[in-house]
mmCIF file of C-alpha atoms in Angstrom:
data_model
loop_
_atom_site.group_PDB
_atom_site.id
_atom_site.type_symbol
_atom_site.label_atom_id
_atom_site.label_comp_id
_atom_site.label_asym_id
_atom_site.label_seq_id
_atom_site.Cartn_x
_atom_site.Cartn_y
_atom_site.Cartn_z
ATOM 1 C CA MET A 10 -172.475 120.449 -16.023
ATOM 2 C CA ASN A 11 -170.544 121.354 -12.913
ATOM 3 C CA LYS A 12 -167.754 118.843 -12.368
ATOM 4 C CA LYS A 13 -168.942 118.199 -8.807
ATOM 5 C CA TYR A 14 -172.445 117.246 -9.958
ATOM 6 C CA TRP A 15 -171.093 115.131 -12.792
ATOM 7 C CA LEU A 16 -169.023 113.028 -10.376
ATOM 8 C CA MET A 17 -172.027 112.571 -8.096
ATOM 9 C CA ALA A 18 -174.137 111.335 -11.023
ATOM 10 C CA VAL A 19 -171.472 108.872 -12.108
ATOM 11 C CA SER A 20 -171.162 107.515 -8.532
ATOM 12 C CA ALA A 21 -174.935 107.038 -8.288
ATOM 13 C CA LEU A 22 -175.069 105.130 -11.580
ATOM 14 C CA LEU A 23 -172.188 102.921 -10.500
ATOM 15 C CA ALA A 24 -173.893 102.092 -7.201
ATOM 16 C CA LEU A 25 -177.119 101.137 -8.974
ATOM 17 C CA SER A 26 -175.184 98.922 -11.372
ATOM 18 C CA LEU A 27 -173.372 97.100 -8.552
ATOM 19 C CA SER A 28 -176.637 96.614 -6.647
ATOM 20 C CA ALA A 29 -178.289 95.108 -9.718
ATOM 21 C CA CYS A 30 -175.371 92.753 -10.283
ATOM 22 C CA SER A 31 -175.437 91.657 -6.603
ATOM 23 C CA GLU A 32 -179.192 90.986 -6.715
ATOM 24 C CA LYS A 33 -178.741 88.967 -9.920
ATOM 25 C CA ASP A 34 -175.985 86.903 -8.320
ATOM 26 C CA ASP A 35 -178.128 86.296 -5.202
ATOM 27 C CA ASN A 36 -181.097 85.235 -7.319
ATOM 28 C CA GLU A 37 -178.944 82.883 -9.363
ATOM 29 C CA ALA A 38 -177.441 81.380 -6.192
ATOM 30 C CA ALA A 39 -180.892 80.906 -4.670
ATOM 31 C CA GLY A 40 -182.091 79.329 -7.901
ATOM 32 C CA ASP A 41 -179.151 76.938 -7.953
ATOM 33 C CA LYS A 42 -179.864 75.962 -4.310
ATOM 34 C CA GLU A 43 -183.555 75.359 -5.013
ATOM 35 C CA LYS A 44 -182.632 73.278 -8.043
ATOM 36 C CA ALA A 45 -180.178 71.228 -6.002
ATOM 37 C CA ASN A 46 -182.774 70.701 -3.263
ATOM 38 C CA ALA A 47 -185.366 69.707 -5.831
ATOM 39 C CA GLU A 48 -182.960 67.223 -7.380
ATOM 40 C CA GLU A 49 -182.175 65.784 -3.913
ATOM 41 C CA VAL A 50 -185.882 65.425 -3.077
ATOM 42 C CA SER A 51 -186.450 63.837 -6.463
ATOM 43 C CA THR A 52 -183.614 61.380 -5.826
ATOM 44 C CA ASP A 53 -184.966 60.510 -2.351
ATOM 45 C CA ALA A 54 -188.458 60.018 -3.724
ATOM 46 C CA SER A 55 -187.073 57.870 -6.504
ATOM 47 C CA ASP A 56 -185.186 55.699 -3.977
ATOM 48 C CA THR A 57 -188.328 55.343 -1.842
ATOM 49 C CA ASP A 58 -190.361 54.382 -4.899
ATOM 50 C CA LYS A 59 -187.753 51.794 -5.792
ATOM 51 C CA GLU A 60 -187.847 50.369 -2.251
ATOM 52 C CA ASP A 61 -191.667 50.240 -2.297
ATOM 53 C CA ALA A 62 -191.599 48.579 -5.679
ATOM 54 C CA ALA A 63 -189.045 46.079 -4.408
ATOM 55 C CA ASP A 64 -191.268 45.303 -1.409
ATOM 56 C CA GLU A 65 -194.271 44.830 -3.676
ATOM 57 C CA ASN A 66 -192.332 42.546 -5.984
ATOM 58 C CA ALA A 67 -190.706 40.508 -3.202
ATOM 59 C CA THR A 68 -191.697 36.859 -3.208
ATOM 60 C CA GLU A 69 -190.252 36.024 0.207
ATOM 61 C CA GLN A 70 -189.925 37.482 3.666
ATOM 62 C CA THR A 71 -187.824 36.505 6.673
ATOM 63 C CA ILE A 72 -189.493 36.262 10.061
ATOM 64 C CA THR A 73 -187.398 36.167 13.235
ATOM 65 C CA TYR A 74 -188.914 34.234 16.142
ATOM 66 C CA LEU A 75 -187.168 33.296 19.389
ATOM 67 C CA GLY A 76 -183.778 33.985 17.825
ATOM 68 C CA GLU A 77 -184.320 31.908 14.686
ATOM 69 C CA ASP A 78 -185.027 33.120 11.134
ATOM 70 C CA TYR A 79 -187.766 31.558 9.006
ATOM 71 C CA VAL A 80 -188.250 32.235 5.286
ATOM 72 C CA LEU A 81 -191.904 32.511 4.259
ATOM 73 C CA PRO A 82 -193.849 33.734 1.226
ATOM 74 C CA ALA A 83 -194.091 37.530 1.153
ATOM 75 C CA LYS A 84 -197.855 37.312 1.575
ATOM 76 C CA VAL A 85 -199.204 34.905 4.180
ATOM 77 C CA ASP A 86 -202.824 33.900 3.659
ATOM 78 C CA ASN A 87 -203.098 30.186 4.366
ATOM 79 C CA ILE A 88 -202.021 29.343 7.903
ATOM 80 C CA VAL A 89 -202.153 25.786 9.159
ATOM 81 C CA ALA A 90 -202.303 25.732 12.963
ATOM 82 C CA ALA A 91 -200.774 22.332 13.647
ATOM 83 C CA SER A 92 -200.580 22.890 17.402
ATOM 84 C CA LEU A 93 -203.177 23.559 20.060
ATOM 85 C CA GLU A 94 -201.085 26.513 21.255
ATOM 86 C CA SER A 95 -201.323 28.297 17.914
ATOM 87 C CA MET A 96 -205.028 27.429 17.681
ATOM 88 C CA GLU A 97 -205.683 29.132 21.012
ATOM 89 C CA ASP A 98 -203.779 32.252 19.996
ATOM 90 C CA ALA A 99 -205.573 32.326 16.646
ATOM 91 C CA THR A 100 -208.842 32.319 18.550
ATOM 92 C CA ILE A 101 -207.977 35.203 20.854
ATOM 93 C CA LEU A 102 -206.653 37.261 17.905
ATOM 94 C CA GLY A 103 -209.677 36.528 15.727
ATOM 95 C CA VAL A 104 -207.606 34.703 13.101
ATOM 96 C CA LYS A 105 -209.043 31.879 10.977
ATOM 97 C CA PRO A 106 -206.452 29.219 10.062
ATOM 98 C CA VAL A 107 -207.285 27.082 7.020
ATOM 99 C CA GLY A 108 -206.277 23.946 8.933
ATOM 100 C CA VAL A 109 -206.390 22.956 12.610
ATOM 101 C CA LEU A 110 -205.858 19.877 14.775
ATOM 102 C CA ALA A 111 -208.633 17.608 15.956
ATOM 103 C CA ILE A 112 -209.442 15.962 19.259
ATOM 104 C CA GLY A 113 -211.834 13.069 18.884
ATOM 105 C CA ASP A 114 -212.173 13.762 15.133
ATOM 106 C CA ALA A 115 -213.470 17.288 15.721
ATOM 107 C CA ILE A 116 -212.202 20.765 16.502
ATOM 108 C CA PRO A 117 -211.741 20.910 20.296
ATOM 109 C CA GLU A 118 -215.043 21.984 21.811
ATOM 110 C CA TYR A 119 -213.657 25.021 23.613
ATOM 111 C CA LEU A 120 -212.330 26.440 20.315
ATOM 112 C CA ALA A 121 -214.936 25.035 17.913
ATOM 113 C CA ARG A 122 -217.091 28.124 17.597
ATOM 114 C CA ASP A 123 -214.213 30.456 16.729
ATOM 115 C CA LEU A 124 -212.444 28.034 14.393
ATOM 116 C CA GLU A 125 -215.565 26.735 12.653
ATOM 117 C CA GLY A 126 -214.968 25.933 8.984
ATOM 118 C CA ALA A 127 -211.282 25.089 9.294
ATOM 119 C CA SER A 128 -210.172 21.772 7.814
ATOM 120 C CA LEU A 129 -208.909 19.050 10.144
ATOM 121 C CA VAL A 130 -205.263 18.043 9.732
ATOM 122 C CA GLY A 131 -204.916 15.162 12.168
ATOM 123 C CA ASP A 132 -204.309 15.215 15.911
ATOM 124 C CA LYS A 133 -201.495 16.690 18.002
ATOM 125 C CA PHE A 134 -199.578 13.417 18.095
ATOM 126 C CA ALA A 135 -199.785 12.655 14.370
ATOM 127 C CA PRO A 136 -200.581 15.587 12.057
ATOM 128 C CA ASN A 137 -201.764 14.406 8.625
ATOM 129 C CA ASN A 138 -199.194 15.573 6.066
ATOM 130 C CA GLU A 139 -201.453 14.856 3.088
ATOM 131 C CA ALA A 140 -204.231 16.967 4.602
ATOM 132 C CA ILE A 141 -201.779 19.799 5.285
ATOM 133 C CA LEU A 142 -200.338 19.649 1.764
ATOM 134 C CA ALA A 143 -203.831 19.836 0.244
ATOM 135 C CA LEU A 144 -204.393 23.209 1.945
ATOM 136 C CA ASP A 145 -201.361 24.773 0.192
ATOM 137 C CA PRO A 146 -200.150 26.517 3.369
ATOM 138 C CA ASP A 147 -197.989 29.640 3.399
ATOM 139 C CA VAL A 148 -196.774 28.700 6.871
ATOM 140 C CA ILE A 149 -197.289 25.834 9.314
ATOM 141 C CA LEU A 150 -197.409 26.664 12.998
ATOM 142 C CA GLY A 151 -196.330 23.433 14.621
ATOM 143 C CA SER A 152 -195.374 22.806 18.226
ATOM 144 C CA SER A 153 -192.065 22.949 20.053
ATOM 145 C CA LYS A 154 -193.096 19.529 21.402
ATOM 146 C CA HIS A 155 -193.083 17.918 17.944
ATOM 147 C CA GLY A 156 -190.403 15.308 17.292
ATOM 148 C CA GLU A 157 -187.731 15.661 14.635
ATOM 149 C CA ASP A 158 -189.534 13.333 12.234
ATOM 150 C CA VAL A 159 -192.729 15.391 12.412
ATOM 151 C CA VAL A 160 -190.783 18.642 11.970
ATOM 152 C CA ALA A 161 -188.872 17.294 8.957
ATOM 153 C CA ALA A 162 -192.053 16.086 7.261
ATOM 154 C CA MET A 163 -193.795 19.431 7.719
ATOM 155 C CA ASN A 164 -190.814 21.399 6.427
ATOM 156 C CA LYS A 165 -190.977 19.424 3.198
ATOM 157 C CA ILE A 166 -194.437 20.888 2.675
ATOM 158 C CA GLN A 167 -193.783 24.465 3.813
ATOM 159 C CA THR A 168 -191.761 26.280 6.464
ATOM 160 C CA MET A 169 -192.808 25.032 9.885
ATOM 161 C CA ILE A 170 -192.366 27.358 12.860
ATOM 162 C CA PRO A 171 -192.208 25.437 16.174
ATOM 163 C CA TYR A 172 -194.716 27.428 18.211
ATOM 164 C CA SER A 173 -193.509 27.376 21.822
ATOM 165 C CA HIS A 174 -195.504 25.524 24.498
ATOM 166 C CA LEU A 175 -193.705 27.352 27.313
ATOM 167 C CA SER A 176 -195.607 30.068 29.153
ATOM 168 C CA GLU A 177 -192.490 32.248 29.244
ATOM 169 C CA ASN A 178 -192.763 32.686 25.453
ATOM 170 C CA TRP A 179 -196.446 33.589 25.321
ATOM 171 C CA GLU A 180 -195.842 37.203 24.294
ATOM 172 C CA GLU A 181 -193.460 36.229 21.476
ATOM 173 C CA ASN A 182 -196.013 33.655 20.302
ATOM 174 C CA LEU A 183 -198.823 36.174 20.082
ATOM 175 C CA GLN A 184 -196.608 38.802 18.435
ATOM 176 C CA LEU A 185 -195.512 36.253 15.829
ATOM 177 C CA LEU A 186 -199.098 35.429 14.898
ATOM 178 C CA GLY A 187 -199.958 39.127 14.923
ATOM 179 C CA LYS A 188 -197.130 39.874 12.497
ATOM 180 C CA LEU A 189 -198.134 37.047 10.172
ATOM 181 C CA THR A 190 -201.739 38.250 10.033
ATOM 182 C CA GLY A 191 -201.429 42.026 10.244
ATOM 183 C CA LYS A 192 -202.809 42.097 13.792
ATOM 184 C CA GLU A 193 -199.738 43.318 15.627
ATOM 185 C CA SER A 194 -201.627 46.161 17.318
ATOM 186 C CA LYS A 195 -204.265 43.799 18.676
ATOM 187 C CA ALA A 196 -201.582 41.430 19.934
ATOM 188 C CA ASP A 197 -199.824 44.285 21.747
ATOM 189 C CA GLU A 198 -203.141 45.413 23.229
ATOM 190 C CA ILE A 199 -203.912 41.934 24.607
ATOM 191 C CA ILE A 200 -200.424 41.681 26.116
ATOM 192 C CA GLY A 201 -200.622 45.146 27.668
ATOM 193 C CA ASP A 202 -204.072 44.557 29.158
ATOM 194 C CA TYR A 203 -203.023 41.218 30.633
ATOM 195 C CA ASN A 204 -199.848 42.559 32.242
ATOM 196 C CA ALA A 205 -201.683 45.534 33.731
ATOM 197 C CA LYS A 206 -204.431 43.316 35.174
ATOM 198 C CA ALA A 207 -201.915 40.836 36.609
ATOM 199 C CA ALA A 208 -199.905 43.630 38.241
ATOM 200 C CA GLU A 209 -203.045 45.050 39.842
ATOM 201 C CA ALA A 210 -204.072 41.619 41.158
ATOM 202 C CA LYS A 211 -200.565 41.012 42.521
ATOM 203 C CA ASP A 212 -200.780 44.265 44.488
ATOM 204 C CA LYS A 213 -204.184 43.315 45.879
ATOM 205 C CA ILE A 214 -202.940 39.916 47.019
ATOM 206 C CA GLY A 215 -199.905 41.462 48.694
ATOM 207 C CA ASP A 216 -198.797 39.298 51.621
ATOM 208 C CA SER A 217 -202.228 37.772 52.218
ATOM 209 C CA LEU A 218 -201.138 34.431 50.700
ATOM 210 C CA LYS A 219 -197.512 34.622 51.750
ATOM 211 C CA ASP A 220 -197.570 31.397 53.772
ATOM 212 C CA LYS A 221 -200.094 29.587 51.553
ATOM 213 C CA THR A 222 -199.358 26.792 49.092
ATOM 214 C CA VAL A 223 -201.131 26.927 45.746
ATOM 215 C CA LEU A 224 -200.923 24.025 43.281
ATOM 216 C CA VAL A 225 -202.182 23.549 39.732
ATOM 217 C CA LEU A 226 -202.872 19.870 39.030
ATOM 218 C CA ARG A 227 -204.126 18.015 35.986
ATOM 219 C CA ILE A 228 -205.497 14.496 35.855
ATOM 220 C CA ARG A 229 -204.159 12.605 32.835
ATOM 221 C CA GLN A 230 -204.550 8.893 32.186
ATOM 222 C CA GLY A 231 -206.077 8.652 35.640
ATOM 223 C CA SER A 232 -203.035 10.091 37.454
ATOM 224 C CA MET A 233 -202.318 13.520 38.896
ATOM 225 C CA ALA A 234 -199.767 15.608 37.006
ATOM 226 C CA VAL A 235 -197.776 18.520 38.382
ATOM 227 C CA TYR A 236 -195.731 20.968 36.293
ATOM 228 C CA SER A 237 -192.576 23.034 36.495
ATOM 229 C CA GLU A 238 -192.714 26.744 37.104
ATOM 230 C CA ASP A 239 -192.733 27.817 33.444
ATOM 231 C CA VAL A 240 -195.069 25.129 32.087
ATOM 232 C CA TYR A 241 -198.852 24.927 31.793
ATOM 233 C CA LEU A 242 -200.725 27.435 33.991
ATOM 234 C CA ASN A 243 -198.037 27.830 36.625
ATOM 235 C CA SER A 244 -196.557 31.084 35.341
ATOM 236 C CA VAL A 245 -199.810 32.878 36.148
ATOM 237 C CA VAL A 246 -199.702 31.751 39.785
ATOM 238 C CA TYR A 247 -196.002 31.997 40.571
ATOM 239 C CA LYS A 248 -194.644 34.632 38.208
ATOM 240 C CA ASP A 249 -197.502 36.971 37.383
ATOM 241 C CA LEU A 250 -199.214 36.885 40.795
ATOM 242 C CA GLY A 251 -195.955 36.418 42.677
ATOM 243 C CA LEU A 252 -196.984 33.510 44.913
ATOM 244 C CA GLU A 253 -194.354 31.277 46.499
ATOM 245 C CA VAL A 254 -193.189 28.372 44.328
ATOM 246 C CA PRO A 255 -193.688 25.061 46.170
ATOM 247 C CA GLU A 256 -190.721 22.701 46.336
ATOM 248 C CA ILE A 257 -192.585 20.037 44.342
ATOM 249 C CA VAL A 258 -192.912 22.515 41.465
ATOM 250 C CA THR A 259 -189.269 23.563 41.689
ATOM 251 C CA ASN A 260 -188.174 19.931 41.527
ATOM 252 C CA THR A 261 -190.404 19.040 38.569
ATOM 253 C CA LYS A 262 -188.987 19.168 35.051
ATOM 254 C CA GLY A 263 -191.780 19.753 32.579
ATOM 255 C CA GLN A 264 -194.516 17.386 33.725
ATOM 256 C CA GLY A 265 -194.307 14.893 36.569
ATOM 257 C CA GLU A 266 -196.648 12.413 38.206
ATOM 258 C CA LEU A 267 -197.797 13.217 41.738
ATOM 259 C CA ALA A 268 -198.830 10.480 44.156
ATOM 260 C CA LEU A 269 -201.787 11.100 46.456
ATOM 261 C CA GLU A 270 -199.652 10.422 49.528
ATOM 262 C CA THR A 271 -197.114 13.030 48.370
ATOM 263 C CA LEU A 272 -199.913 15.530 47.828
ATOM 264 C CA ALA A 273 -201.124 14.888 51.367
ATOM 265 C CA ASP A 274 -197.612 15.567 52.698
ATOM 266 C CA ILE A 275 -197.487 18.870 50.796
ATOM 267 C CA ASN A 276 -200.946 19.691 52.155
ATOM 268 C CA PRO A 277 -201.700 22.626 49.816
ATOM 269 C CA ASP A 278 -204.084 25.388 50.812
ATOM 270 C CA TYR A 279 -205.454 25.874 47.290
ATOM 271 C CA ILE A 280 -205.741 23.460 44.375
ATOM 272 C CA PHE A 281 -206.721 24.258 40.795
ATOM 273 C CA LEU A 282 -207.671 20.873 39.331
ATOM 274 C CA GLN A 283 -208.126 20.264 35.592
ATOM 275 C CA PHE A 284 -209.790 17.157 34.149
ATOM 276 C CA ASP A 285 -211.068 16.205 30.689
ATOM 277 C CA ASP A 286 -212.655 12.962 29.561
ATOM 278 C CA SER A 287 -210.533 12.787 26.399
ATOM 279 C CA GLU A 288 -207.347 12.588 28.468
ATOM 280 C CA ASN A 289 -208.771 9.913 30.745
ATOM 281 C CA ALA A 290 -210.643 7.629 28.356
ATOM 282 C CA ASP A 291 -209.672 4.529 30.348
ATOM 283 C CA ASN A 292 -210.494 6.082 33.700
ATOM 284 C CA LEU A 293 -213.435 8.438 33.331
ATOM 285 C CA THR A 294 -214.162 8.389 37.070
ATOM 286 C CA ALA A 295 -210.653 9.472 38.091
ATOM 287 C CA LYS A 296 -211.684 12.982 39.137
ATOM 288 C CA ASP A 297 -214.673 11.881 41.179
ATOM 289 C CA ASP A 298 -212.635 9.092 42.751
ATOM 290 C CA LEU A 299 -209.950 11.583 43.771
ATOM 291 C CA LEU A 300 -212.381 14.082 45.269
ATOM 292 C CA ALA A 301 -214.064 11.306 47.261
ATOM 293 C CA ASN A 302 -210.834 9.784 48.516
ATOM 294 C CA PRO A 303 -210.476 10.113 52.337
ATOM 295 C CA ILE A 304 -206.793 11.073 52.024
ATOM 296 C CA PHE A 305 -207.614 13.836 49.560
ATOM 297 C CA LYS A 306 -210.496 15.037 51.714
ATOM 298 C CA SER A 307 -208.100 15.429 54.645
ATOM 299 C CA ILE A 308 -206.015 18.009 52.755
ATOM 300 C CA THR A 309 -206.425 21.624 53.850
ATOM 301 C CA ALA A 310 -207.583 22.751 50.389
ATOM 302 C CA ALA A 311 -210.373 20.163 50.424
ATOM 303 C CA LYS A 312 -211.415 20.829 54.013
ATOM 304 C CA GLU A 313 -211.627 24.591 53.394
ATOM 305 C CA ASP A 314 -213.432 24.212 50.050
ATOM 306 C CA HIS A 315 -210.475 25.574 48.115
ATOM 307 C CA VAL A 316 -210.387 22.930 45.385
ATOM 308 C CA PHE A 317 -211.374 24.604 42.105
ATOM 309 C CA VAL A 318 -212.234 22.178 39.294
ATOM 310 C CA ASN A 319 -211.979 23.215 35.624
ATOM 311 C CA THR A 320 -211.961 26.954 36.246
ATOM 312 C CA ILE A 321 -211.100 27.227 32.531
ATOM 313 C CA ALA A 322 -211.518 24.729 29.675
ATOM 314 C CA PRO A 323 -209.781 21.531 30.840
ATOM 315 C CA LEU A 324 -207.927 21.127 27.545
ATOM 316 C CA ALA A 325 -206.500 24.658 27.652
ATOM 317 C CA GLN A 326 -202.767 24.462 26.957
ATOM 318 C CA GLY A 327 -201.779 26.946 29.644
ATOM 319 C CA GLY A 328 -198.848 28.723 28.014
ATOM 320 C CA THR A 329 -200.842 30.845 25.579
ATOM 321 C CA ALA A 330 -202.526 34.226 25.644
ATOM 322 C CA TRP A 331 -205.939 32.522 25.475
ATOM 323 C CA SER A 332 -205.180 30.328 28.490
ATOM 324 C CA LYS A 333 -203.422 32.976 30.552
ATOM 325 C CA VAL A 334 -206.122 35.615 30.095
ATOM 326 C CA ARG A 335 -208.836 33.212 31.220
ATOM 327 C CA PHE A 336 -206.901 31.594 34.023
ATOM 328 C CA LEU A 337 -205.862 34.965 35.419
ATOM 329 C CA ASP A 338 -209.556 35.806 35.780
ATOM 330 C CA ALA A 339 -210.151 32.467 37.524
ATOM 331 C CA ALA A 340 -207.202 32.984 39.865
ATOM 332 C CA ILE A 341 -208.327 36.505 40.742
ATOM 333 C CA GLU A 342 -211.863 35.276 41.453
ATOM 334 C CA ASN A 343 -210.703 32.489 43.746
ATOM 335 C CA LEU A 344 -207.558 33.924 45.340
ATOM 336 C CA VAL A 345 -207.790 37.713 45.459
ATOM 337 C CA SER A 346 -211.171 37.628 47.189
ATOM 338 C CA GLU A 347 -209.572 35.605 49.957
#
């Protein structure tokens, strides 16, 4: 063979050999990378499986509410609603507690239909610890108004969460109950709908009530009660609808008694008046007596037919989603139309 052609043949063979070696090295490198990736995915999946298994095997969970941590069973089935606030929120969320409070030895009438079948565990002043214990609760939703002795007794049975009675905590309340019952989405939906409706109503009112005085009053033990800005139904009127806060409300801490003569001096333009027989057992005619009183009748709200009696259930606690949703509708009906 000619030397020239022999060299060309050798060069060609060498090139083919180098190409084959390079392809082999590339394939091996790619294989090593795929193997490493597969091992990494396998490790991640294994870690996830371990975490899931740990969650499934957990016997406890920690719930954070209003800055405090509460240790509960991992699975919450039996809820004792030992406060009217938690009973109202259970109703609006469609939750059925195993135990609820009684008024007059029965579930409060305005919640009775939705809470039918729940066992009674005493009243709001003196929950029955034996009745609560018999229900084997996973959590007890008490009240932030409960005294230390009541709280201590409940915590001996099961973790008691002091459900807030303040309107400013209504969203946290509903979200807590939603988390405990797997209804977080519904809780968020209720909150979102309420805030959107309140904002729309506030825009409609605008400055139309700028110089008007609106009061929420409640007759208890025959006397008129007035509340601070963040208690009872007041947050709907002054915060959510943006109406001016009267001085009497600003100066009230929690709940205060209001004399008829003082009310006449304030001379409100609108009054939302709440009255229930169970809170006035010794003075069942208190509401009618007030409405018929000449001093009361001289007030602007009375003269202009702007006294609205029991626009929502008179025992409604005020600072809950149930109360706020219903009272917002009542306020819109009686104030926005003006």
